[in-house]
Coordinates of C-alpha atoms in Angstrom, one line a residue:
M137 CA -0.6 -2.0 -50.1
K138 CA -3.9 -2.3 -48.4
P139 CA -4.3 -4.9 -45.6
T140 CA -6.4 -7.9 -46.5
K141 CA -9.6 -8.7 -44.8
S142 CA -8.0 -11.6 -42.9
S143 CA -5.1 -9.4 -41.7
K144 CA -7.6 -7.1 -40.1
S145 CA -9.2 -9.8 -38.1
R146 CA -6.0 -10.8 -36.3
R147 CA -3.2 -9.1 -34.4
P148 CA -0.3 -8.1 -36.6
T149 CA 2.9 -10.0 -36.0
L150 CA 6.6 -9.3 -36.4
Y151 CA 6.5 -11.2 -39.7
D152 CA 3.8 -8.9 -41.0
V153 CA 5.9 -5.9 -40.1
A154 CA 8.9 -7.4 -41.9
K155 CA 6.9 -8.1 -45.0
R156 CA 5.4 -4.6 -45.1
A157 CA 8.9 -3.0 -44.6
A158 CA 10.5 -5.4 -47.0
V159 CA 13.1 -6.4 -44.5
S160 CA 13.9 -9.6 -42.6
P161 CA 12.2 -10.5 -39.3
S162 CA 15.6 -10.5 -37.6
L163 CA 16.0 -6.8 -38.6
V164 CA 12.6 -5.9 -37.1
S165 CA 13.7 -7.6 -33.9
L166 CA 16.9 -5.6 -33.9
V167 CA 15.0 -2.4 -34.3
L168 CA 12.9 -3.3 -31.3
Q169 CA 15.9 -4.4 -29.1
N170 CA 18.7 -2.2 -30.2
P171 CA 17.6 0.5 -32.8
S172 CA 20.9 2.3 -32.7
K173 CA 22.5 -0.6 -34.7
V174 CA 20.1 -0.2 -37.6
S175 CA 20.5 2.4 -40.3
D176 CA 18.2 5.4 -40.3
K177 CA 16.5 4.4 -43.5
R178 CA 15.7 0.9 -42.5
R179 CA 14.7 1.9 -39.0
A180 CA 12.3 4.4 -40.4
A181 CA 10.8 1.8 -42.8
V182 CA 10.2 -0.6 -39.9
Q183 CA 8.7 2.0 -37.7
A184 CA 6.4 3.2 -40.4
A185 CA 5.3 -0.4 -41.0
M186 CA 4.6 -0.9 -37.3
S187 CA 2.5 2.3 -37.3
E188 CA 0.5 1.4 -40.4
L189 CA -0.3 -2.1 -39.1
G190 CA -0.9 -1.0 -35.5
Y191 CA 1.8 -3.4 -34.3
R192 CA 2.5 -3.6 -30.6
P193 CA 5.6 -5.6 -29.4
S194 CA 4.8 -8.6 -27.2
R195 CA 6.0 -7.9 -23.7
A196 CA 5.9 -11.7 -23.0
A197 CA 8.2 -12.4 -26.0
A198 CA 10.6 -9.7 -24.9
T199 CA 10.7 -11.2 -21.4
L200 CA 11.5 -14.6 -22.7
A201 CA 14.3 -13.2 -24.9
S202 CA 15.9 -11.2 -22.1
S203 CA 15.1 -13.4 -19.1
R204 CA 13.8 -10.2 -17.4
T205 CA 10.2 -9.5 -16.5
H206 CA 10.5 -6.0 -15.1
S207 CA 7.7 -6.9 -12.8
I208 CA 7.4 -6.3 -9.1
G209 CA 5.0 -8.3 -7.0
L210 CA 3.0 -6.6 -4.3
V211 CA 1.1 -8.6 -1.6
I212 CA -1.7 -6.8 0.2
D213 CA -4.3 -8.0 2.6
D214 CA -7.4 -6.0 1.8
Y215 CA -8.3 -4.2 -1.4
R216 CA -10.7 -2.1 0.7
N217 CA -7.9 -0.5 2.7
L218 CA -7.3 2.9 1.1
W219 CA -3.8 2.9 2.6
F220 CA -2.7 0.8 -0.4
V221 CA -3.8 3.4 -2.9
D222 CA -1.1 5.9 -1.9
L223 CA 1.4 3.2 -1.3
L224 CA 1.0 1.9 -4.9
R225 CA 1.0 5.5 -6.3
G226 CA 4.3 6.2 -4.6
M227 CA 5.9 2.9 -5.8
E228 CA 4.8 3.4 -9.4
S229 CA 6.1 7.0 -9.5
V230 CA 9.5 5.5 -9.2
L231 CA 9.1 2.1 -10.9
S232 CA 7.2 3.1 -14.0
E233 CA 10.0 5.5 -15.1
L234 CA 12.3 2.5 -15.2
G235 CA 9.9 0.3 -17.1
Y236 CA 8.8 -1.8 -14.1
Q237 CA 5.2 -2.9 -13.7
V238 CA 3.5 -3.8 -10.3
T239 CA 1.4 -7.0 -10.1
L240 CA -1.0 -7.2 -7.1
A241 CA -1.9 -10.3 -5.1
D242 CA -4.5 -10.2 -2.3
S243 CA -4.0 -12.4 0.7
R244 CA -7.1 -11.7 2.7
P245 CA -7.6 -14.0 5.7
G246 CA -8.0 -17.6 4.9
A247 CA -6.1 -20.9 5.0
D248 CA -2.8 -20.5 3.1
R249 CA -3.9 -17.4 1.4
F250 CA -0.7 -15.6 2.1
K251 CA 1.4 -18.5 0.8
E252 CA -0.8 -18.7 -2.3
A253 CA -0.4 -15.0 -3.0
V254 CA 3.4 -15.2 -2.7
D255 CA 3.6 -18.4 -4.8
N256 CA 1.5 -16.9 -7.5
L257 CA 3.7 -13.9 -7.8
L258 CA 6.9 -16.0 -7.8
S259 CA 5.4 -18.2 -10.6
L260 CA 5.3 -15.0 -12.7
H261 CA 9.1 -14.6 -12.2
V262 CA 8.8 -11.2 -10.5
E263 CA 12.1 -9.6 -10.0
G264 CA 11.2 -8.4 -6.5
L265 CA 8.6 -8.7 -3.8
V266 CA 6.9 -6.0 -1.7
I267 CA 5.1 -7.5 1.3
A268 CA 2.3 -5.2 2.6
A269 CA 0.3 -7.9 4.5
D270 CA 0.6 -9.9 7.6
S271 CA 1.6 -13.6 7.2
S272 CA -0.5 -15.9 9.4
D273 CA 1.6 -18.7 8.0
A274 CA 4.8 -17.3 9.4
T275 CA 3.0 -16.4 12.7
Q276 CA 1.8 -20.0 13.1
S277 CA 5.2 -21.5 12.3
G278 CA 6.8 -19.4 15.1
S279 CA 9.7 -18.4 12.9
P280 CA 9.9 -15.2 10.9
A281 CA 12.2 -16.8 8.3
S282 CA 10.0 -19.9 7.6
G283 CA 7.0 -20.2 5.4
P284 CA 6.4 -18.3 2.2
L285 CA 8.4 -15.3 3.3
A286 CA 11.5 -17.4 3.3
A287 CA 11.4 -16.6 -0.4
G288 CA 13.0 -13.3 0.6
S289 CA 16.3 -15.2 0.9
W290 CA 16.4 -15.5 -2.9
V291 CA 14.0 -12.9 -4.2
P292 CA 14.8 -9.3 -3.3
T293 CA 12.1 -8.4 -0.7
V294 CA 11.0 -5.2 1.0
V295 CA 8.4 -5.1 3.7
A296 CA 6.0 -2.1 3.7
G297 CA 4.5 -1.3 7.1
W298 CA 4.8 -3.3 10.3
R299 CA 4.1 -7.0 9.4
T300 CA 4.3 -10.3 11.1
G301 CA 6.7 -12.9 9.6
L302 CA 9.4 -10.4 8.6
P303 CA 12.2 -12.2 6.7
P304 CA 15.6 -11.4 8.2
D305 CA 17.1 -10.4 4.8
A306 CA 14.3 -7.9 3.9
D307 CA 14.2 -4.1 4.2
L308 CA 11.5 -2.6 6.4
I309 CA 10.0 0.7 5.3
T310 CA 7.2 2.0 7.4
N311 CA 5.4 4.9 8.9
D312 CA 6.4 5.7 12.5
D313 CA 3.1 4.4 13.8
D314 CA 4.2 4.6 17.5
G315 CA 4.9 8.3 17.0
G316 CA 1.7 8.8 15.1
G317 CA -0.4 7.2 17.9
S318 CA 1.3 9.5 20.4
M319 CA 0.7 12.5 18.1
A320 CA -3.0 11.7 18.0
V321 CA -3.3 11.6 21.7
Q322 CA -1.3 14.8 22.1
H323 CA -3.6 16.7 19.8
L324 CA -6.6 15.6 22.0
L325 CA -4.7 16.5 25.2
D326 CA -4.0 20.0 23.8
L327 CA -7.8 20.4 23.3
G328 CA -8.4 19.6 27.0
H329 CA -9.5 16.0 26.6
T330 CA -8.6 13.6 29.4
R331 CA -11.2 10.8 28.8
I332 CA -9.8 9.5 25.5
G333 CA -10.8 6.1 24.2
H334 CA -9.0 4.1 21.5
V335 CA -10.7 1.8 18.9
S336 CA -7.9 -0.6 17.8
G337 CA -7.5 -3.8 15.8
T338 CA -5.2 -6.6 14.8
G339 CA -2.2 -6.3 12.6
G340 CA 1.3 -4.7 13.0
A341 CA 0.3 -1.1 12.2
A342 CA -2.6 -1.1 14.6
A343 CA -0.4 -2.6 17.4
H344 CA 2.2 0.1 17.0
R345 CA -0.5 2.9 16.9
R346 CA -2.0 1.4 20.1
E347 CA 1.4 1.4 21.8
G348 CA 1.8 5.1 20.9
Y349 CA -1.6 5.8 22.4
L350 CA -0.9 3.8 25.6
R351 CA 2.5 5.4 26.2
R352 CA 1.2 9.0 25.8
M353 CA -1.8 8.4 28.0
L354 CA 0.3 6.8 30.8
D355 CA 2.9 9.6 30.5
A356 CA 0.0 12.1 31.0
G357 CA -1.2 10.2 34.1
L358 CA -4.4 9.2 32.4
A359 CA -6.3 5.8 32.3
P360 CA -6.3 4.3 28.8
N361 CA -9.5 2.7 27.4
V362 CA -8.7 0.4 24.5
V363 CA -11.1 -1.9 22.7
G364 CA -10.7 -4.2 19.6
E365 CA -7.2 -5.6 19.9
E366 CA -8.5 -8.9 18.6
T367 CA -10.9 -7.6 15.9
G368 CA -10.4 -6.4 12.4
T369 CA -10.0 -2.8 11.3
S370 CA -13.1 -2.3 9.1
E371 CA -15.9 0.3 9.4
E372 CA -18.0 -2.3 11.2
D373 CA -15.2 -3.0 13.6
G374 CA -15.0 0.8 14.3
Y375 CA -18.7 0.9 14.9
S376 CA -18.7 -2.0 17.3
G377 CA -15.7 -0.8 19.2
A378 CA -17.1 2.7 19.6
S379 CA -20.4 1.3 20.7
W380 CA -18.7 -0.7 23.4
L381 CA -16.7 2.3 24.6
L382 CA -19.7 4.5 24.8
D383 CA -21.7 1.9 26.6
H384 CA -19.0 1.2 29.2
F385 CA -17.4 4.7 29.4
P386 CA -20.2 7.2 28.6
E387 CA -17.9 10.0 30.0
T388 CA -15.6 9.6 26.9
T389 CA -15.1 12.9 25.2
A390 CA -12.7 11.8 22.4
I391 CA -12.1 8.6 20.4
F392 CA -8.9 7.8 18.5
A393 CA -9.5 5.2 15.7
A394 CA -6.7 3.0 14.4
N395 CA -7.5 4.1 10.8
D396 CA -9.9 6.4 8.9
T397 CA -12.2 3.5 7.9
M398 CA -12.7 2.6 11.5
A399 CA -13.3 6.4 12.3
L400 CA -16.2 6.2 9.8
G401 CA -17.8 3.5 12.0
V402 CA -17.1 5.6 15.1
L403 CA -18.9 8.5 13.6
A404 CA -21.9 6.2 12.8
A405 CA -22.0 5.0 16.4
L406 CA -22.1 8.5 17.7
K407 CA -24.8 9.5 15.3
V408 CA -27.0 6.6 16.4
R409 CA -26.7 7.8 20.0
G410 CA -27.5 11.4 19.1
L411 CA -24.0 12.7 20.0
S412 CA -22.6 15.6 18.1
V413 CA -19.0 15.7 16.6
P414 CA -17.0 17.4 17.9
G415 CA -19.4 19.1 20.4
D416 CA -20.0 16.0 22.5
V417 CA -17.2 13.7 21.3
S418 CA -14.1 14.4 19.2
V419 CA -12.9 11.8 16.6
I420 CA -9.5 11.4 15.1
G421 CA -8.5 8.8 12.5
Y422 CA -5.2 7.6 11.0
D423 CA -3.9 7.4 7.3
N424 CA -5.3 10.7 6.0
S425 CA -7.1 8.7 3.4
P426 CA -9.6 10.0 0.8
L427 CA -12.3 9.3 3.4
A428 CA -10.7 11.8 5.8
K429 CA -10.2 14.3 3.1
S430 CA -13.9 14.2 2.0
R431 CA -15.5 17.6 2.2
Y432 CA -18.6 16.0 3.7
L433 CA -16.7 14.1 6.5
E434 CA -13.7 16.4 7.2
I435 CA -12.0 13.9 9.6
T436 CA -9.0 15.0 11.6
S437 CA -6.4 12.3 10.8
V438 CA -2.7 11.4 11.2
D439 CA -1.1 11.4 7.8
N440 CA 1.1 8.4 7.6
R441 CA 2.6 9.6 4.2
S442 CA 2.0 6.2 2.6
D443 CA 3.0 7.8 -0.7
L444 CA 6.5 8.5 0.7
V445 CA 6.5 5.0 2.1
G446 CA 5.8 3.7 -1.4
I447 CA 8.6 5.9 -2.9
A448 CA 11.1 4.6 -0.3
V449 CA 10.0 1.0 -0.8
A450 CA 10.5 1.2 -4.5
R451 CA 14.0 2.7 -4.1
A452 CA 15.0 0.2 -1.5
L453 CA 13.8 -2.7 -3.7
L454 CA 15.7 -1.4 -6.8
E455 CA 18.8 -1.1 -4.7
R456 CA 18.4 -4.7 -3.5
I457 CA 17.7 -6.0 -7.0
Q458 CA 21.0 -4.4 -8.2
D459 CA 23.0 -5.7 -5.2
A460 CA 21.6 -8.6 -3.1
S461 CA 24.4 -8.2 -0.6
V462 CA 23.1 -4.8 0.7
Q463 CA 22.5 -4.9 4.4
P464 CA 18.8 -4.9 5.4
R465 CA 17.7 -1.5 6.6
K466 CA 14.8 -0.1 8.6
E467 CA 13.4 3.3 7.6
L468 CA 10.7 5.2 9.5
I469 CA 8.7 7.8 7.7
E470 CA 7.6 10.7 9.9
P471 CA 3.9 11.2 10.2
S472 CA 2.1 14.5 10.4
L473 CA -1.3 15.7 11.8
V474 CA -4.0 17.1 9.6
V475 CA -6.6 18.9 11.7
R476 CA -10.2 19.1 10.3
E477 CA -13.7 19.4 11.6
T478 CA -14.1 16.3 13.8
T479 CA -11.9 17.4 16.7
G480 CA -12.5 20.3 19.1
R481 CA -12.4 21.5 22.7
A482 CA -13.4 19.0 25.3
R483 CA -16.8 19.4 27.0
N484 CA -16.9 21.7 29.9
V485 CA -13.5 23.1 29.1
G486 CA -13.2 26.9 28.8

């Protein structure tokens, strides 16, 4: 039986499949929901009809029937931050195998943007939330359990990375950014650098990386030079921060940037001043992002293993979805150092 012209112009339905297979619509539904309960002959007839018509089951309809969405909401704060790429890849490597899909919501700075992002995801009836953004709403309220993150009390929630507004009943999975900041400084110390500046920014991860930098510098008896605690973490912020450092501390021989995107701005500031890398100034970033891995840039960077963070986040969330009474846990993923072309021996060091 050839499909009619009108049937070609619309999406085939379950009823079209039933008619083609000469069975009832309820049997087609049974094949989709529980095929083992249908005889081989009828199941084959239904599957052949679906193939011939190009029928695709409606995920929305299946969701309504089962009261399950198999959807996870992920709140991020900047699509430009490459950290999220590996985080999402790690999450999906676990979730996709179990039929879960990840829905993204961006909460870039703005009035109530975080709350709007969370509310939009909750309106889609996601089965769990992953918070990978700072909550200005929670910060302003003065209580980590108030505001939109209070949703964590009834929606399984895992926080990825150091964030403000952490709900008390959420798991925290993050890179050991304190240790990573210390690791970056130690690498530069091993190369003979003693005049090491740090270009930092706002946000939980930047704060912890800054703490690691400060602790290691002070332990070594060196004076820290930090800029940018109140700024963002973009390439332009890296450029401005490095420019300030070089203007006020021209003796600087190494700069540690809070992330690879900022390191790109640092490199630009050095180029404008005619300074070579690493001959005059060494540069080290953080995240080991695709920027750092670029054969053209070859940036030395601390690998925060955001893919492993994503895997751990997904596993923790699935565990919490299955058992909401699980005690909240904090898991730190150990960073590693990837040495490339932007770091070298300090000037005047033999």
